[in-house]
XYZ file of C-alpha atoms in Angstrom:
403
model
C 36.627 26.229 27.696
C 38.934 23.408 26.205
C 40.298 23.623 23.047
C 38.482 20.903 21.863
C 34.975 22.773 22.900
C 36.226 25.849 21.449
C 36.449 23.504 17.911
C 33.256 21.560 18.367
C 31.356 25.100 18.689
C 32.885 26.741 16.179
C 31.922 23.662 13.616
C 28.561 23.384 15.051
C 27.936 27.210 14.137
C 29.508 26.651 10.477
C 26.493 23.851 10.381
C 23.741 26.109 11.576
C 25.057 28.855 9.551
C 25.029 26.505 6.113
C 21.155 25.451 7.136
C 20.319 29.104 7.100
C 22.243 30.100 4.150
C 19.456 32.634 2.004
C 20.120 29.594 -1.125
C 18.421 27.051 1.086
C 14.864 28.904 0.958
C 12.695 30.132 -1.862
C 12.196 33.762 -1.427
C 15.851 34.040 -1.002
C 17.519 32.490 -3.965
C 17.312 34.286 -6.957
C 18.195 31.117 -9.192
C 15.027 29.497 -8.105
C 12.831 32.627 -8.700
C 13.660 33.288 -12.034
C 13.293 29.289 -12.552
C 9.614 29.648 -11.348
C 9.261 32.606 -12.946
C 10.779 30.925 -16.808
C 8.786 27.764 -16.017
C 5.107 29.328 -15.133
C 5.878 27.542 -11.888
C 6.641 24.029 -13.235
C 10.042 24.325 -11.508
C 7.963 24.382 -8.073
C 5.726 21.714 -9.024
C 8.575 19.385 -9.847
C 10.059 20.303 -6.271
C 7.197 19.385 -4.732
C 7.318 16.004 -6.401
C 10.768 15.671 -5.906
C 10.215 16.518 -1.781
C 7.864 13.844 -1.674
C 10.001 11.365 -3.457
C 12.753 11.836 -1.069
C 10.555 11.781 1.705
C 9.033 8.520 0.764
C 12.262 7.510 0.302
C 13.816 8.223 3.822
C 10.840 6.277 4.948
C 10.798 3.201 2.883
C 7.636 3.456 1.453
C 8.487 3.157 -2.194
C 11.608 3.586 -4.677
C 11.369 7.263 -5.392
C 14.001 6.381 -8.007
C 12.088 3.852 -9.932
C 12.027 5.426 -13.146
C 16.060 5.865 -13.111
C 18.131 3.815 -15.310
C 19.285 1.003 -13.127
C 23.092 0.575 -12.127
C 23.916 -1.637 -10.074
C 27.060 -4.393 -9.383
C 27.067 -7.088 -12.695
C 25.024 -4.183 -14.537
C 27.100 -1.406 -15.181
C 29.098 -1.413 -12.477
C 31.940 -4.226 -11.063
C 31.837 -5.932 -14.275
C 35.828 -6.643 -14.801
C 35.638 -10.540 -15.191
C 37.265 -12.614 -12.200
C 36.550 -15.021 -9.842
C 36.641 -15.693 -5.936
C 39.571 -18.087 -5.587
C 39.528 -17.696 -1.630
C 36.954 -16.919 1.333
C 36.752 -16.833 5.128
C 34.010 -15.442 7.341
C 35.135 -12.214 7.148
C 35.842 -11.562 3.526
C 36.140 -13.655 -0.381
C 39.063 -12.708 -2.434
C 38.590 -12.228 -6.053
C 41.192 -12.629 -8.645
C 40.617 -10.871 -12.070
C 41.474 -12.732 -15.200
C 43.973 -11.511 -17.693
C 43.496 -9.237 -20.263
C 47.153 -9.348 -21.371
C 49.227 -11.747 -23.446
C 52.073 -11.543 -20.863
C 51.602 -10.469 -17.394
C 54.243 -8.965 -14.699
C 55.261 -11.619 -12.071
C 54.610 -10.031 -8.980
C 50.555 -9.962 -7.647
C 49.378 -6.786 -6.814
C 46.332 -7.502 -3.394
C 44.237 -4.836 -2.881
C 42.170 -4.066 0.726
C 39.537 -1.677 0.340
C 38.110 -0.053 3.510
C 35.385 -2.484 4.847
C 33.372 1.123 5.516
C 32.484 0.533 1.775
C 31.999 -1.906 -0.964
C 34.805 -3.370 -2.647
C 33.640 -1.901 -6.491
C 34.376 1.429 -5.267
C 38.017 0.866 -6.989
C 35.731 -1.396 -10.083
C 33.434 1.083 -10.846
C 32.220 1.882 -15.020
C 34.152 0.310 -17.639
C 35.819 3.757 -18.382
C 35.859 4.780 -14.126
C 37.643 1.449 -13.079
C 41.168 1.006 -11.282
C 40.968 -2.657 -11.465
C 40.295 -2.674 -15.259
C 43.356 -0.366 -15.652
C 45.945 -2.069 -13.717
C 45.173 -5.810 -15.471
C 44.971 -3.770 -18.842
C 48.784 -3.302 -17.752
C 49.336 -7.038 -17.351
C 49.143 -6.508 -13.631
C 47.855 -9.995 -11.946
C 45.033 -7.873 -9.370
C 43.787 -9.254 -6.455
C 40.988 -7.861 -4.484
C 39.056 -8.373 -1.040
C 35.394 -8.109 -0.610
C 34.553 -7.533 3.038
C 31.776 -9.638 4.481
C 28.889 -6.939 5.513
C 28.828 -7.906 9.278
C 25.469 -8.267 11.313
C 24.502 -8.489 15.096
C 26.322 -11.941 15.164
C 29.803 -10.623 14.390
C 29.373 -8.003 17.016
C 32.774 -8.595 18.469
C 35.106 -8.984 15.743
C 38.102 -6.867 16.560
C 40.491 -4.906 14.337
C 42.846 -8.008 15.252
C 40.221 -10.312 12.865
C 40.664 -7.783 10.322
C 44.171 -7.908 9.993
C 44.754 -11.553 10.665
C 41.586 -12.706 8.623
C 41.275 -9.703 5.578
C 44.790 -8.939 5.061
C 47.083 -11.725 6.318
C 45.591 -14.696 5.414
C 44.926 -13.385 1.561
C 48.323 -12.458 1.494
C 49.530 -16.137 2.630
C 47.052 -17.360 -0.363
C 48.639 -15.488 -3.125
C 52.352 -16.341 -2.032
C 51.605 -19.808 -1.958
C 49.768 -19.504 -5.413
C 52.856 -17.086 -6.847
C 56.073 -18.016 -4.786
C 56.632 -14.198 -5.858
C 56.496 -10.908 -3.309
C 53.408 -9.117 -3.561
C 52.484 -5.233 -4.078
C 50.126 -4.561 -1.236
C 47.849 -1.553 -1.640
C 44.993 -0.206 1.206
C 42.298 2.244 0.409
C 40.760 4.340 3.252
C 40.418 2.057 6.657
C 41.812 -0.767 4.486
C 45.185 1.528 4.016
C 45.412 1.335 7.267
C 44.899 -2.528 7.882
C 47.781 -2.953 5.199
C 50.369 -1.094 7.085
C 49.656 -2.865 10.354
C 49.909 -6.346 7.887
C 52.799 -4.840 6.513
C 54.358 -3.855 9.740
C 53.987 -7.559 10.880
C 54.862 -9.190 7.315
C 58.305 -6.975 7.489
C 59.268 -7.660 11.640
C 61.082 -10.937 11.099
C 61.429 -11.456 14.986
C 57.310 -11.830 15.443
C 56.234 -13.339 11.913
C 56.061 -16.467 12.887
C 52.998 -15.903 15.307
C 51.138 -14.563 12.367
C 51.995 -17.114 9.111
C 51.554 -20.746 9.095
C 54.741 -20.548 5.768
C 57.713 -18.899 4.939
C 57.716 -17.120 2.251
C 60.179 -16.341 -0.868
C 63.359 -14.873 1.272
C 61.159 -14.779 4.363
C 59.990 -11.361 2.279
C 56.259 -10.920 1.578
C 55.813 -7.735 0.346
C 57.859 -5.694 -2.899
C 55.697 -2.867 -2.171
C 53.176 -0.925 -0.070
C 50.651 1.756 -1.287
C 48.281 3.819 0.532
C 45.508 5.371 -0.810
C 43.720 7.966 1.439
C 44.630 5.963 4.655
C 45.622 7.326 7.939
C 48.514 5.590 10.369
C 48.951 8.917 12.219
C 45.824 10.172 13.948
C 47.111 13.648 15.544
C 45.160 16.224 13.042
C 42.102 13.944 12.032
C 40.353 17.378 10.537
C 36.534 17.892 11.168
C 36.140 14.015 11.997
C 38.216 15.019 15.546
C 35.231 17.333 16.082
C 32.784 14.320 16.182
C 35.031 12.101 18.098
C 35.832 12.436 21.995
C 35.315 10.351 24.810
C 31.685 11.098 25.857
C 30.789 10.687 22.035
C 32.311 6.921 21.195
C 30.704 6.300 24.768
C 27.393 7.590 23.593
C 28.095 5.366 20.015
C 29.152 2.154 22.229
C 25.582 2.122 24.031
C 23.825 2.851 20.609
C 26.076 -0.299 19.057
C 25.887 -2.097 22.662
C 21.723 -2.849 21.493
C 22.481 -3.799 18.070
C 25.818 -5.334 17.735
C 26.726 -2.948 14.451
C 26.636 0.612 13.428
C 24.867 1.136 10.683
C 25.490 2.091 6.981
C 22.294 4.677 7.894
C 24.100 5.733 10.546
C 27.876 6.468 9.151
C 26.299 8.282 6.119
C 24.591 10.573 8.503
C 27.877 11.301 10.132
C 29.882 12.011 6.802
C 27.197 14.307 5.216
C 26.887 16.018 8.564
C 30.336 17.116 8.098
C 30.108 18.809 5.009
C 26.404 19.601 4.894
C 26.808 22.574 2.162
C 27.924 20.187 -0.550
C 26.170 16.438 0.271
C 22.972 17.860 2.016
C 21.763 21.690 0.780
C 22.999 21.994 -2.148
C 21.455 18.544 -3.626
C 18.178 19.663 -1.715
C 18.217 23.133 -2.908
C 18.754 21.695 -6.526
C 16.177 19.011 -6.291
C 13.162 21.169 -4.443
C 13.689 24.858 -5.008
C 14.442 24.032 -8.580
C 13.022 21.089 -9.333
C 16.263 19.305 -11.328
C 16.609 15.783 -11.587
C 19.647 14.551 -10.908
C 20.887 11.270 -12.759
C 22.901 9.156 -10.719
C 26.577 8.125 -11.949
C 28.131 5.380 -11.105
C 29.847 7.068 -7.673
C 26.603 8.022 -6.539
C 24.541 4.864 -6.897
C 28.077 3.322 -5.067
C 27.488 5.484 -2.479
C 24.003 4.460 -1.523
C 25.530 0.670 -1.228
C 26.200 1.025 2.791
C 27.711 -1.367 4.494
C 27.765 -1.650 8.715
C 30.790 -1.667 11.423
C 31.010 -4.636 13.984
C 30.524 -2.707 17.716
C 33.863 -4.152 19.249
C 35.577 -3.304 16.330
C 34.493 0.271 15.379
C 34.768 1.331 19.113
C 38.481 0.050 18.614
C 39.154 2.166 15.857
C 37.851 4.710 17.079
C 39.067 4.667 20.964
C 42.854 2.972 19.842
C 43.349 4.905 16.449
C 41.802 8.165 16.722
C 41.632 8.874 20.799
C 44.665 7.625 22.296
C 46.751 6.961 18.584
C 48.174 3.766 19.730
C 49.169 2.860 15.879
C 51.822 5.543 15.724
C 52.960 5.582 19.140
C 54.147 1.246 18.967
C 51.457 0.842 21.616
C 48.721 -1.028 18.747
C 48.777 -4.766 19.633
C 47.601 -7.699 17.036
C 46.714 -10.161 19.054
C 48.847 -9.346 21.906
C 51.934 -8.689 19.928
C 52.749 -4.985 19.424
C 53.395 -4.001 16.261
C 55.773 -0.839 14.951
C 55.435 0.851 11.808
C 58.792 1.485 12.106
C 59.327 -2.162 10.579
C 58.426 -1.082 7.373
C 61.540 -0.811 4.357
C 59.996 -1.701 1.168
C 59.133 1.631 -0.798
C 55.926 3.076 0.147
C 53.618 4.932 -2.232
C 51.082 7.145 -1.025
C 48.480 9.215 -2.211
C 46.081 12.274 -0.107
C 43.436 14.384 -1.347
C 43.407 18.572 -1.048
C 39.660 17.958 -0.350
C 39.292 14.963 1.641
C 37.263 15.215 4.822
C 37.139 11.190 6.219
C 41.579 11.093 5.715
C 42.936 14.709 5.811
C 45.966 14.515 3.126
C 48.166 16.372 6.332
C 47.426 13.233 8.452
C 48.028 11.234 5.442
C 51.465 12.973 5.228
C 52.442 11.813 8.635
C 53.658 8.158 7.419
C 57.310 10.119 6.465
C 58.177 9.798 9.960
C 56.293 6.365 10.396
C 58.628 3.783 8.531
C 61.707 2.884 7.610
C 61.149 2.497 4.079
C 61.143 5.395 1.262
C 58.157 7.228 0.716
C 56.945 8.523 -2.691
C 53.712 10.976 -1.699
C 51.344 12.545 -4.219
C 49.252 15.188 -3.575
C 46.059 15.112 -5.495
C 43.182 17.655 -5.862
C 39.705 15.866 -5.074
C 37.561 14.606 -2.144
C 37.994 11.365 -0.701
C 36.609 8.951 -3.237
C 36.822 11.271 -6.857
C 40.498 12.460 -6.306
C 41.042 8.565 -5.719
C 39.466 6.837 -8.230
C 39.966 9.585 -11.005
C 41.463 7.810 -13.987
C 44.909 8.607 -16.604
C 43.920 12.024 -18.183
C 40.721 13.444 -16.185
C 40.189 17.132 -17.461
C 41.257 19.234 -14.470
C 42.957 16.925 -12.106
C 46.431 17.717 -10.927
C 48.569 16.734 -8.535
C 52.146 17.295 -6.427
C 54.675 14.616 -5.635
C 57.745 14.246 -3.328
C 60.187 11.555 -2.316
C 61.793 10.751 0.983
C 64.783 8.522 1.837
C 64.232 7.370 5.462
């Protein structure tokens, strides 16, 4: 058996082994029988209920969560004033308005992974990364990433770079005349370092930008949150992803031009089922708790969909054959190296982050050119991220490299 086989059973056991885990059933959980017992059974009633509102819910018939205080973007949540100042048809730039007398003179852009919505990093008031940085007389940029449908079926990764990153970076130097501190979160962490690959090789700019820029130099800085350039130890997400599974997701996408938010969410809470999947059910119907959403969560439930040509790219270039940090990725038929890379480089992994292992994360020492400041963070994906100056319990490691 391949190595690979050997992986995907031993994962697929860990699954069926977290379905039957004694928590997940009634007469095996303690917690939930001495609930029933406490309650005269009104734990078990309010299960029931809350069965059927998920249920309902998985099949559109009704909000189950109608009687939950609503959250949602310009209510709670992405409420940092600013304005779009630029669009295409694959994203709208916004530019956030000042909160500082003075501000510093270089624009910092930020690309957030077009996998999710752009207020993931403009959450709550007090849970926002935008609101920090312009509360430190930063001038913040950010890109919103058009939600594609079966019409934009064969945008490529090319489009991405050249249309998301690119192009928004040619706006704000023209708008500045200053260098710009480039920062990628997730997928869009590693659209910036393909930009930033192309904005730092002097030889092939000029296919790329229609200007020169300030020194022919575009970028002061580069920071990478949670993005992957080096796809050799993907973590559980290799265990999903082989050759006779992105051909099985290429037929699925070949019928409907996208894959689905629906669809990706199944994928990530298949991968840690324990925590997104039995725990929440075994809460909710064994126990019958209630769980108020915070502004992550109701985040989370904003999906957003994949272009076919695109994700099968990613997935088939990046993660399969790991063209980005081998020199063999090509934008638009020009190849592109990491290794052009010299401004400083901050990046930041996750001890718990299943999507962008922190150990792949690591890999971009040997990537560039530039020096690389790393920081280790405890957290998953999104809340070791996002966490804000000062969160009770959050630590973190750091190291610098001279390359």
């Amino acid at each position: 058996m391949r190595p690979h086989s050997v992986e995907q059973m031993r994962f697929y056991a860990s699954k069926w082994l977290d379905l039957v885990s004694p928590s997940n059933w009634l007469a095996s959980n303690p917690q939930a029988i001495e609930a029933a017992i406490k309650s005269n059974g009104m734990s078990l009633a309010n299960g029931i209920t809350r069965a059927i509102e998920d249920w309902n819910k998985e099949h559109h018939i009704h909000n189950a969560d109608h009687a939950l205080p609503e959250l949602k973007p310009g209510k709670g949540l992405a409420m940092t004033p600013g304005e779009v100042v630029f669009r295409n048809h694959l994203c709208e730039l916004i530019q956030y308005s000042p909160s500082t007398a003075k501000v510093h003179a270089e624009p910092v852009l930020i690309i957030p992974s077009c996998i999710m919505k752009y207020y993931i990093l403009d959450l709550s008031a007090s849970n926002s990364m935008v609101k920090w940085l312009v509360s430190q007389g930063h001038t913040v940029y950010m890109v919103s990433w058009r939600n594609p449908d079966q019409s934009d079926a064969l945008l490529r990764m090319d489009d991405y770079v050249r249309e998301g990153v690119l192009a928004n970076v040619e706006f704000i130097s023209n708008a500045h005349r200053e260098k710009i501190h480039l920062m990628g979160y997730c997928l869009g962490g590693t659209f910036a370092a393909m930009a930033a690959s192309i904005l730092e090789d002097q030889k092939n700019i000029r296919f790329f930008m229609t200007k020169k820029s300030i020194n022919n130099r575009y970028l002061c800085s580069l920071t990478l949150l949670a993005a992957e350039t080096d796809f050799t130890e993907p973590g559980e997400m290799g265990v999903l992803i082989d050759d006779a599974q992105v051909r099985m997701l290429e037929d699925m996408m070949a019928a409907q031009g996208f894959l689905s938010g629906k669809q990706m969410a199944g994928s990530f809470q298949f991968l840690h089922s324990r925590e997104l999947v039995w725990s929440n059910r075994a809460k909710r119907w064994l126990l019958g708790e209630q769980e108020i959403p915070n502004d992550l969560m109701v985040w989370n439930t904003d999906v957003t969909r994949l272009p076919a040509v695109m994700h099968s790219q990613y997935l088939r270039q990046c993660f399969l054959n790991n063209d980005l940090a081998t020199g063999n990725f090509k934008i638009d038929g020009h190849p592109i190296s990491l290794g052009n890379i010299q401004v400083p480089i901050f990046v930041v992994g996750t001890t718990k982050d299943h999507v962008s292992p922190w150990r792949s994360v690591y890999k971009i020492h040997s990537l560039v050119s530039g020096p690389v400041t790393f920081i280790l963070t405890n957290g998953g994906h999104n809340a070791g991220i996002i966490s804000e100056p000062g969160h009770h319990a959050r630590h973190f490691q750091s190291l610098t490299t001279m390359n």
